[in-house]
Amino acid sequence: MRPTPHISVNSPGQIAETVLMPGDPLRAKFIAENFLENPVQFNAVRNMLGYTGTYNGKPVSVMGSGMGIPSIGIYSYELIHFYGVKNLIRVGSCGAFQPGLKVRDIVLGMSASTNSNYANQFGLPGTYAPTASWPLLRKAVAVAEEKGYPVKVGNILSSDIFYDADPEAWKQWAKMGVLAVEMEAAALYMNAAAAGVNALCILTVSDSLVSKEALPAAEREQTFTQMMEIALSLA
Ligand code: HPA
């Protein structure tokens, strides 16, 4: 096995079939050190830290995705096509579009609308609907219900734009029932679908475009732990 341009792995088995992907590589390090047993670092190219360990004895990896569709597009493609990864679970944050969604709430992205042109590469004669894989989504919902963690399940927006020239543009998506905005899920879902593997995006609401409320960094811990328990149960 040869390393790919963005992941420096030489031998098979260094990356588990299930990979959790937070945006921030330091968050990957935190997850490895606090949630995995015996984590071993497998990547540091561009500081996009990746680790493999076990959770309840099962192999699981965690690696940063970076921010945005091009970044997660690259890393997820290499993980799937060169390292045999079968389950890719994004764990991230989102901005709420709906008044019923509050900071700390957990969102499961059943589908991911997007303003990105990423789908163009597949040459489809219409509009593709990037969708989570049902086995992962179903299990995540079941685990959340079992643990008593309330989750909202629905359409999210994977936006190419954080600082939009039109600060009201999000309202059009909100009118269509889109729950929240993040910046990666649509590419992850498309790469997974094109390769016949599984993907899911699990998010915690860090801010609300409706109420302008934002979660202070220090208060993110508890919800983050709940999201991680759901994500790790999918390994
Ligand atoms: N926009 C895009 N991504 C995000 C946001 C947002 O407001 N909040 C958390 N991730």
PDB file of C-alpha atoms and ligand atoms in Angstrom:
ATOM      1  CA  MET A   1       0.000   0.000   0.000  1.00  0.00           C
ATOM      2  CA  ARG A   2       1.322   3.414  -0.969  1.00  0.00           C
ATOM      3  CA  PRO A   3       0.424   6.679   0.719  1.00  0.00           C
ATOM      4  CA  THR A   4      -2.021   8.928  -1.131  1.00  0.00           C
ATOM      5  CA  PRO A   5      -1.315  12.654  -1.644  1.00  0.00           C
ATOM      6  CA  HIS A   6      -3.103  13.649   1.550  1.00  0.00           C
ATOM      7  CA  ILE A   7      -2.942  10.586   3.837  1.00  0.00           C
ATOM      8  CA  SER A   8       0.368   8.961   4.808  1.00  0.00           C
ATOM      9  CA  VAL A   9      -0.547   5.327   5.412  1.00  0.00           C
ATOM     10  CA  ASN A  10       1.790   2.512   4.263  1.00  0.00           C
ATOM     11  CA  SER A  11       0.247  -0.695   5.515  1.00  0.00           C
ATOM     12  CA  PRO A  12      -3.299  -2.032   5.298  1.00  0.00           C
ATOM     13  CA  GLY A  13      -5.267  -2.096   8.512  1.00  0.00           C
ATOM     14  CA  GLN A  14      -3.966   1.223   9.788  1.00  0.00           C
ATOM     15  CA  ILE A  15      -7.366   2.787   9.099  1.00  0.00           C
ATOM     16  CA  ALA A  16     -10.569   1.123  10.368  1.00  0.00           C
ATOM     17  CA  GLU A  17     -13.619   0.511   8.155  1.00  0.00           C
ATOM     18  CA  THR A  18     -15.504   3.128  10.194  1.00  0.00           C
ATOM     19  CA  VAL A  19     -14.105   6.665  10.314  1.00  0.00           C
ATOM     20  CA  LEU A  20     -15.508   9.572  12.313  1.00  0.00           C
ATOM     21  CA  MET A  21     -14.796  12.924  10.699  1.00  0.00           C
ATOM     22  CA  PRO A  22     -14.909  16.153  12.700  1.00  0.00           C
ATOM     23  CA  GLY A  23     -13.976  19.284  10.743  1.00  0.00           C
ATOM     24  CA  ASP A  24     -11.180  20.286  13.089  1.00  0.00           C
ATOM     25  CA  PRO A  25      -8.104  18.010  13.211  1.00  0.00           C
ATOM     26  CA  LEU A  26      -7.519  18.972  16.852  1.00  0.00           C
ATOM     27  CA  ARG A  27     -11.037  17.757  17.553  1.00  0.00           C
ATOM     28  CA  ALA A  28      -9.996  14.438  15.985  1.00  0.00           C
ATOM     29  CA  LYS A  29      -7.076  14.318  18.422  1.00  0.00           C
ATOM     30  CA  PHE A  30      -9.408  15.118  21.335  1.00  0.00           C
ATOM     31  CA  ILE A  31     -11.830  12.357  20.303  1.00  0.00           C
ATOM     32  CA  ALA A  32      -8.994   9.840  19.907  1.00  0.00           C
ATOM     33  CA  GLU A  33      -7.540  10.687  23.320  1.00  0.00           C
ATOM     34  CA  ASN A  34     -10.843  10.858  25.198  1.00  0.00           C
ATOM     35  CA  PHE A  35     -13.118   8.296  23.535  1.00  0.00           C
ATOM     36  CA  LEU A  36     -10.912   5.613  21.930  1.00  0.00           C
ATOM     37  CA  GLU A  37      -8.905   2.839  23.533  1.00  0.00           C
ATOM     38  CA  ASN A  38      -5.239   2.607  22.443  1.00  0.00           C
ATOM     39  CA  PRO A  39      -5.314   5.326  19.752  1.00  0.00           C
ATOM     40  CA  VAL A  40      -2.445   5.322  17.248  1.00  0.00           C
ATOM     41  CA  GLN A  41      -1.879   8.306  14.960  1.00  0.00           C
ATOM     42  CA  PHE A  42      -1.813   7.409  11.251  1.00  0.00           C
ATOM     43  CA  ASN A  43      -1.773  10.811   9.581  1.00  0.00           C
ATOM     44  CA  ALA A  44      -0.211  14.223  10.000  1.00  0.00           C
ATOM     45  CA  VAL A  45      -0.005  15.390   6.370  1.00  0.00           C
ATOM     46  CA  ARG A  46      -1.061  19.072   6.370  1.00  0.00           C
ATOM     47  CA  ASN A  47      -1.750  18.576  10.097  1.00  0.00           C
ATOM     48  CA  MET A  48      -4.950  16.723   9.151  1.00  0.00           C
ATOM     49  CA  LEU A  49      -4.573  14.422  12.150  1.00  0.00           C
ATOM     50  CA  GLY A  50      -5.952  10.883  11.948  1.00  0.00           C
ATOM     51  CA  TYR A  51      -6.023   8.135  14.589  1.00  0.00           C
ATOM     52  CA  THR A  52      -7.149   4.535  14.874  1.00  0.00           C
ATOM     53  CA  GLY A  53      -8.130   2.841  18.112  1.00  0.00           C
ATOM     54  CA  THR A  54     -11.012   0.795  19.429  1.00  0.00           C
ATOM     55  CA  TYR A  55     -14.366   1.615  21.029  1.00  0.00           C
ATOM     56  CA  ASN A  56     -15.875  -1.187  23.108  1.00  0.00           C
ATOM     57  CA  GLY A  57     -13.270  -3.383  21.447  1.00  0.00           C
ATOM     58  CA  LYS A  58     -14.296  -2.489  17.881  1.00  0.00           C
ATOM     59  CA  PRO A  59     -11.794  -0.781  15.531  1.00  0.00           C
ATOM     60  CA  VAL A  60     -12.652   2.808  14.708  1.00  0.00           C
ATOM     61  CA  SER A  61     -10.712   5.707  13.232  1.00  0.00           C
ATOM     62  CA  VAL A  62     -11.137   9.433  13.570  1.00  0.00           C
ATOM     63  CA  MET A  63      -9.703  11.986  11.193  1.00  0.00           C
ATOM     64  CA  GLY A  64     -10.265  15.681  10.477  1.00  0.00           C
ATOM     65  CA  SER A  65     -12.105  16.598   7.286  1.00  0.00           C
ATOM     66  CA  GLY A  66     -11.159  20.260   7.148  1.00  0.00           C
ATOM     67  CA  MET A  67     -13.772  22.885   6.332  1.00  0.00           C
ATOM     68  CA  GLY A  68     -15.919  22.832   3.228  1.00  0.00           C
ATOM     69  CA  ILE A  69     -16.881  20.560   0.390  1.00  0.00           C
ATOM     70  CA  PRO A  70     -13.530  20.487  -1.477  1.00  0.00           C
ATOM     71  CA  SER A  71     -11.696  19.473   1.692  1.00  0.00           C
ATOM     72  CA  ILE A  72     -14.030  16.692   2.840  1.00  0.00           C
ATOM     73  CA  GLY A  73     -14.334  15.661  -0.823  1.00  0.00           C
ATOM     74  CA  ILE A  74     -10.602  14.936  -0.968  1.00  0.00           C
ATOM     75  CA  TYR A  75     -10.259  13.157   2.365  1.00  0.00           C
ATOM     76  CA  SER A  76     -13.385  11.044   2.056  1.00  0.00           C
ATOM     77  CA  TYR A  77     -12.445  10.027  -1.505  1.00  0.00           C
ATOM     78  CA  GLU A  78      -9.010   8.811  -0.425  1.00  0.00           C
ATOM     79  CA  LEU A  79     -10.390   7.012   2.631  1.00  0.00           C
ATOM     80  CA  ILE A  80     -12.990   5.202   0.502  1.00  0.00           C
ATOM     81  CA  HIS A  81     -11.015   4.433  -2.653  1.00  0.00           C
ATOM     82  CA  PHE A  82      -7.505   3.813  -1.307  1.00  0.00           C
ATOM     83  CA  TYR A  83      -7.999   2.691   2.292  1.00  0.00           C
ATOM     84  CA  GLY A  84     -11.181   0.589   2.120  1.00  0.00           C
ATOM     85  CA  VAL A  85     -13.298   2.714   4.452  1.00  0.00           C
ATOM     86  CA  LYS A  86     -16.967   1.643   4.444  1.00  0.00           C
ATOM     87  CA  ASN A  87     -18.666   3.892   7.013  1.00  0.00           C
ATOM     88  CA  LEU A  88     -17.953   7.635   7.128  1.00  0.00           C
ATOM     89  CA  ILE A  89     -19.590   9.608   9.893  1.00  0.00           C
ATOM     90  CA  ARG A  90     -19.211  13.349   9.983  1.00  0.00           C
ATOM     91  CA  VAL A  91     -19.491  14.811  13.484  1.00  0.00           C
ATOM     92  CA  GLY A  92     -19.772  18.574  13.346  1.00  0.00           C
ATOM     93  CA  SER A  93     -21.638  21.716  14.195  1.00  0.00           C
ATOM     94  CA  CYS A  94     -24.366  23.619  12.375  1.00  0.00           C
ATOM     95  CA  GLY A  95     -26.312  26.854  12.371  1.00  0.00           C
ATOM     96  CA  ALA A  96     -30.075  26.467  12.937  1.00  0.00           C
ATOM     97  CA  PHE A  97     -32.553  27.686  10.294  1.00  0.00           C
ATOM     98  CA  GLN A  98     -35.737  26.818  12.198  1.00  0.00           C
ATOM     99  CA  PRO A  99     -37.179  28.443  15.339  1.00  0.00           C
ATOM    100  CA  GLY A 100     -37.753  25.007  16.886  1.00  0.00           C
ATOM    101  CA  LEU A 101     -34.037  24.229  16.827  1.00  0.00           C
ATOM    102  CA  LYS A 102     -32.015  25.499  19.773  1.00  0.00           C
ATOM    103  CA  VAL A 103     -28.306  25.525  20.484  1.00  0.00           C
ATOM    104  CA  ARG A 104     -27.123  22.129  21.808  1.00  0.00           C
ATOM    105  CA  ASP A 105     -29.805  20.259  19.823  1.00  0.00           C
ATOM    106  CA  ILE A 106     -28.603  17.261  17.818  1.00  0.00           C
ATOM    107  CA  VAL A 107     -29.436  17.034  14.108  1.00  0.00           C
ATOM    108  CA  LEU A 108     -29.128  13.985  11.853  1.00  0.00           C
ATOM    109  CA  GLY A 109     -28.791  14.948   8.198  1.00  0.00           C
ATOM    110  CA  MET A 110     -31.238  12.694   6.366  1.00  0.00           C
ATOM    111  CA  SER A 111     -30.458  14.607   3.177  1.00  0.00           C
ATOM    112  CA  ALA A 112     -28.122  17.452   2.299  1.00  0.00           C
ATOM    113  CA  SER A 113     -29.163  20.202  -0.087  1.00  0.00           C
ATOM    114  CA  THR A 114     -26.329  22.304  -1.417  1.00  0.00           C
ATOM    115  CA  ASN A 115     -25.381  25.440  -3.353  1.00  0.00           C
ATOM    116  CA  SER A 116     -22.199  23.664  -4.459  1.00  0.00           C
ATOM    117  CA  ASN A 117     -21.551  22.386  -7.980  1.00  0.00           C
ATOM    118  CA  TYR A 118     -19.999  19.143  -6.662  1.00  0.00           C
ATOM    119  CA  ALA A 119     -22.678  16.921  -8.249  1.00  0.00           C
ATOM    120  CA  ASN A 120     -21.789  18.209 -11.713  1.00  0.00           C
ATOM    121  CA  GLN A 121     -18.926  15.698 -11.996  1.00  0.00           C
ATOM    122  CA  PHE A 122     -21.409  12.798 -12.091  1.00  0.00           C
ATOM    123  CA  GLY A 123     -23.076  14.044 -15.278  1.00  0.00           C
ATOM    124  CA  LEU A 124     -26.613  13.405 -14.074  1.00  0.00           C
ATOM    125  CA  PRO A 125     -29.543  14.506 -16.234  1.00  0.00           C
ATOM    126  CA  GLY A 126     -31.296  16.240 -13.322  1.00  0.00           C
ATOM    127  CA  THR A 127     -30.895  17.339  -9.703  1.00  0.00           C
ATOM    128  CA  TYR A 128     -29.322  14.793  -7.369  1.00  0.00           C
ATOM    129  CA  ALA A 129     -30.520  14.488  -3.743  1.00  0.00           C
ATOM    130  CA  PRO A 130     -27.531  13.659  -1.515  1.00  0.00           C
ATOM    131  CA  THR A 131     -28.870  11.270   1.114  1.00  0.00           C
ATOM    132  CA  ALA A 132     -27.585   9.624   4.274  1.00  0.00           C
ATOM    133  CA  SER A 133     -27.318   5.869   4.256  1.00  0.00           C
ATOM    134  CA  TRP A 134     -30.368   4.313   5.824  1.00  0.00           C
ATOM    135  CA  PRO A 135     -28.622   1.636   7.925  1.00  0.00           C
ATOM    136  CA  LEU A 136     -26.511   4.307   9.672  1.00  0.00           C
ATOM    137  CA  LEU A 137     -29.396   6.766  10.005  1.00  0.00           C
ATOM    138  CA  ARG A 138     -31.763   4.143  11.365  1.00  0.00           C
ATOM    139  CA  LYS A 139     -29.219   2.952  13.925  1.00  0.00           C
ATOM    140  CA  ALA A 140     -28.338   6.520  14.998  1.00  0.00           C
ATOM    141  CA  VAL A 141     -32.031   7.267  15.616  1.00  0.00           C
ATOM    142  CA  ALA A 142     -32.450   4.019  17.559  1.00  0.00           C
ATOM    143  CA  VAL A 143     -29.406   4.713  19.748  1.00  0.00           C
ATOM    144  CA  ALA A 144     -30.536   8.294  20.418  1.00  0.00           C
ATOM    145  CA  GLU A 145     -34.023   7.071  21.427  1.00  0.00           C
ATOM    146  CA  GLU A 146     -32.581   4.347  23.630  1.00  0.00           C
ATOM    147  CA  LYS A 147     -30.330   6.844  25.444  1.00  0.00           C
ATOM    148  CA  GLY A 148     -33.059   9.470  25.639  1.00  0.00           C
ATOM    149  CA  TYR A 149     -31.188  12.051  23.566  1.00  0.00           C
ATOM    150  CA  PRO A 150     -33.648  14.116  21.515  1.00  0.00           C
ATOM    151  CA  VAL A 151     -32.617  14.377  17.873  1.00  0.00           C
ATOM    152  CA  LYS A 152     -34.106  16.180  14.876  1.00  0.00           C
ATOM    153  CA  VAL A 153     -33.867  14.353  11.565  1.00  0.00           C
ATOM    154  CA  GLY A 154     -34.191  16.084   8.205  1.00  0.00           C
ATOM    155  CA  ASN A 155     -32.731  18.046   5.341  1.00  0.00           C
ATOM    156  CA  ILE A 156     -29.646  20.155   5.991  1.00  0.00           C
ATOM    157  CA  LEU A 157     -27.816  22.653   3.764  1.00  0.00           C
ATOM    158  CA  SER A 158     -24.182  22.087   2.853  1.00  0.00           C
ATOM    159  CA  SER A 159     -23.167  25.596   1.891  1.00  0.00           C
ATOM    160  CA  ASP A 160     -20.032  26.744   0.092  1.00  0.00           C
ATOM    161  CA  ILE A 161     -20.436  30.123   1.769  1.00  0.00           C
ATOM    162  CA  PHE A 162     -19.967  31.037   5.415  1.00  0.00           C
ATOM    163  CA  TYR A 163     -19.992  34.821   4.961  1.00  0.00           C
ATOM    164  CA  ASP A 164     -22.807  35.285   2.453  1.00  0.00           C
ATOM    165  CA  ALA A 165     -22.980  38.553   0.469  1.00  0.00           C
ATOM    166  CA  ASP A 166     -26.746  38.310   0.991  1.00  0.00           C
ATOM    167  CA  PRO A 167     -27.276  37.809   4.734  1.00  0.00           C
ATOM    168  CA  GLU A 168     -30.936  36.912   4.103  1.00  0.00           C
ATOM    169  CA  ALA A 169     -30.272  34.128   1.562  1.00  0.00           C
ATOM    170  CA  TRP A 170     -30.663  31.387   4.193  1.00  0.00           C
ATOM    171  CA  LYS A 171     -34.350  32.237   4.600  1.00  0.00           C
ATOM    172  CA  GLN A 172     -35.148  30.707   1.195  1.00  0.00           C
ATOM    173  CA  TRP A 173     -33.786  27.362   2.429  1.00  0.00           C
ATOM    174  CA  ALA A 174     -35.579  27.738   5.748  1.00  0.00           C
ATOM    175  CA  LYS A 175     -38.881  28.162   3.863  1.00  0.00           C
ATOM    176  CA  MET A 176     -38.254  24.772   2.224  1.00  0.00           C
ATOM    177  CA  GLY A 177     -37.997  23.158   5.647  1.00  0.00           C
ATOM    178  CA  VAL A 178     -34.215  22.851   5.712  1.00  0.00           C
ATOM    179  CA  LEU A 179     -33.200  22.463   9.357  1.00  0.00           C
ATOM    180  CA  ALA A 180     -29.693  23.864   9.538  1.00  0.00           C
ATOM    181  CA  VAL A 181     -26.535  24.824   7.670  1.00  0.00           C
ATOM    182  CA  GLU A 182     -23.068  23.260   7.667  1.00  0.00           C
ATOM    183  CA  MET A 183     -20.471  22.960   4.912  1.00  0.00           C
ATOM    184  CA  GLU A 184     -19.534  19.332   4.174  1.00  0.00           C
ATOM    185  CA  ALA A 185     -22.297  16.690   4.247  1.00  0.00           C
ATOM    186  CA  ALA A 186     -23.425  16.866   0.606  1.00  0.00           C
ATOM    187  CA  ALA A 187     -19.972  15.973  -0.748  1.00  0.00           C
ATOM    188  CA  LEU A 188     -19.589  13.197   1.806  1.00  0.00           C
ATOM    189  CA  TYR A 189     -22.972  11.728   0.836  1.00  0.00           C
ATOM    190  CA  MET A 190     -22.186  11.958  -2.877  1.00  0.00           C
ATOM    191  CA  ASN A 191     -18.743  10.371  -2.585  1.00  0.00           C
ATOM    192  CA  ALA A 192     -20.189   7.573  -0.461  1.00  0.00           C
ATOM    193  CA  ALA A 193     -23.122   6.970  -2.824  1.00  0.00           C
ATOM    194  CA  ALA A 194     -20.901   6.957  -5.923  1.00  0.00           C
ATOM    195  CA  ALA A 195     -18.710   4.311  -4.288  1.00  0.00           C
ATOM    196  CA  GLY A 196     -21.512   2.259  -2.711  1.00  0.00           C
ATOM    197  CA  VAL A 197     -20.436   2.848   0.901  1.00  0.00           C
ATOM    198  CA  ASN A 198     -22.216   4.385   3.910  1.00  0.00           C
ATOM    199  CA  ALA A 199     -22.227   7.944   5.214  1.00  0.00           C
ATOM    200  CA  LEU A 200     -24.035   9.955   7.859  1.00  0.00           C
ATOM    201  CA  CYS A 201     -23.713  13.500   9.179  1.00  0.00           C
ATOM    202  CA  ILE A 202     -24.410  14.122  12.869  1.00  0.00           C
ATOM    203  CA  LEU A 203     -24.431  17.736  14.040  1.00  0.00           C
ATOM    204  CA  THR A 204     -24.898  19.778  17.151  1.00  0.00           C
ATOM    205  CA  VAL A 205     -26.423  23.227  16.821  1.00  0.00           C
ATOM    206  CA  SER A 206     -23.704  25.748  17.711  1.00  0.00           C
ATOM    207  CA  ASP A 207     -25.633  28.852  16.691  1.00  0.00           C
ATOM    208  CA  SER A 208     -29.024  29.952  15.405  1.00  0.00           C
ATOM    209  CA  LEU A 209     -29.568  32.218  12.428  1.00  0.00           C
ATOM    210  CA  VAL A 210     -33.128  32.697  13.706  1.00  0.00           C
ATOM    211  CA  SER A 211     -32.471  33.811  17.294  1.00  0.00           C
ATOM    212  CA  LYS A 212     -28.776  34.841  16.808  1.00  0.00           C
ATOM    213  CA  GLU A 213     -28.018  32.763  19.892  1.00  0.00           C
ATOM    214  CA  ALA A 214     -24.568  31.115  19.935  1.00  0.00           C
ATOM    215  CA  LEU A 215     -23.234  28.419  22.199  1.00  0.00           C
ATOM    216  CA  PRO A 216     -20.202  29.500  24.232  1.00  0.00           C
ATOM    217  CA  ALA A 217     -17.266  27.167  23.543  1.00  0.00           C
ATOM    218  CA  ALA A 218     -17.108  26.111  27.192  1.00  0.00           C
ATOM    219  CA  GLU A 219     -20.691  24.821  27.089  1.00  0.00           C
ATOM    220  CA  ARG A 220     -20.260  22.586  24.055  1.00  0.00           C
ATOM    221  CA  GLU A 221     -18.933  19.621  25.993  1.00  0.00           C
ATOM    222  CA  GLN A 222     -22.110  17.872  27.118  1.00  0.00           C
ATOM    223  CA  THR A 223     -23.908  17.851  23.787  1.00  0.00           C
ATOM    224  CA  PHE A 224     -20.672  16.920  22.119  1.00  0.00           C
ATOM    225  CA  THR A 225     -20.430  13.835  24.328  1.00  0.00           C
ATOM    226  CA  GLN A 226     -23.993  12.808  23.401  1.00  0.00           C
ATOM    227  CA  MET A 227     -23.222  13.223  19.691  1.00  0.00           C
ATOM    228  CA  MET A 228     -20.053  11.161  20.111  1.00  0.00           C
ATOM    229  CA  GLU A 229     -21.906   8.364  21.879  1.00  0.00           C
ATOM    230  CA  ILE A 230     -24.328   8.157  18.958  1.00  0.00           C
ATOM    231  CA  ALA A 231     -21.518   8.278  16.377  1.00  0.00           C
ATOM    232  CA  LEU A 232     -19.322   5.708  18.119  1.00  0.00           C
ATOM    233  CA  SER A 233     -22.213   3.277  18.521  1.00  0.00           C
ATOM    234  CA  LEU A 234     -22.252   3.016  14.700  1.00  0.00           C
ATOM    235  CA  ALA A 235     -18.769   1.425  14.580  1.00  0.00           C
TER     236      ALA A 235
HETATM  237  N1  HPA B   1     -22.788  28.315   8.687  1.00  0.00           N
HETATM  238  C1  HPA B   1     -22.069  27.309   8.197  1.00  0.00           C
HETATM  239  N2  HPA B   1     -21.567  26.344   8.932  1.00  0.00           N
HETATM  240  C2  HPA B   1     -21.813  26.379  10.253  1.00  0.00           C
HETATM  241  C3  HPA B   1     -22.558  27.391  10.827  1.00  0.00           C
HETATM  242  C4  HPA B   1     -23.074  28.397  10.002  1.00  0.00           C
HETATM  243  O1  HPA B   1     -23.749  29.344  10.468  1.00  0.00           O
HETATM  244  N3  HPA B   1     -22.611  27.163  12.171  1.00  0.00           N
HETATM  245  C5  HPA B   1     -21.927  26.028  12.380  1.00  0.00           C
HETATM  246  N4  HPA B   1     -21.438  25.540  11.229  1.00  0.00           N
END
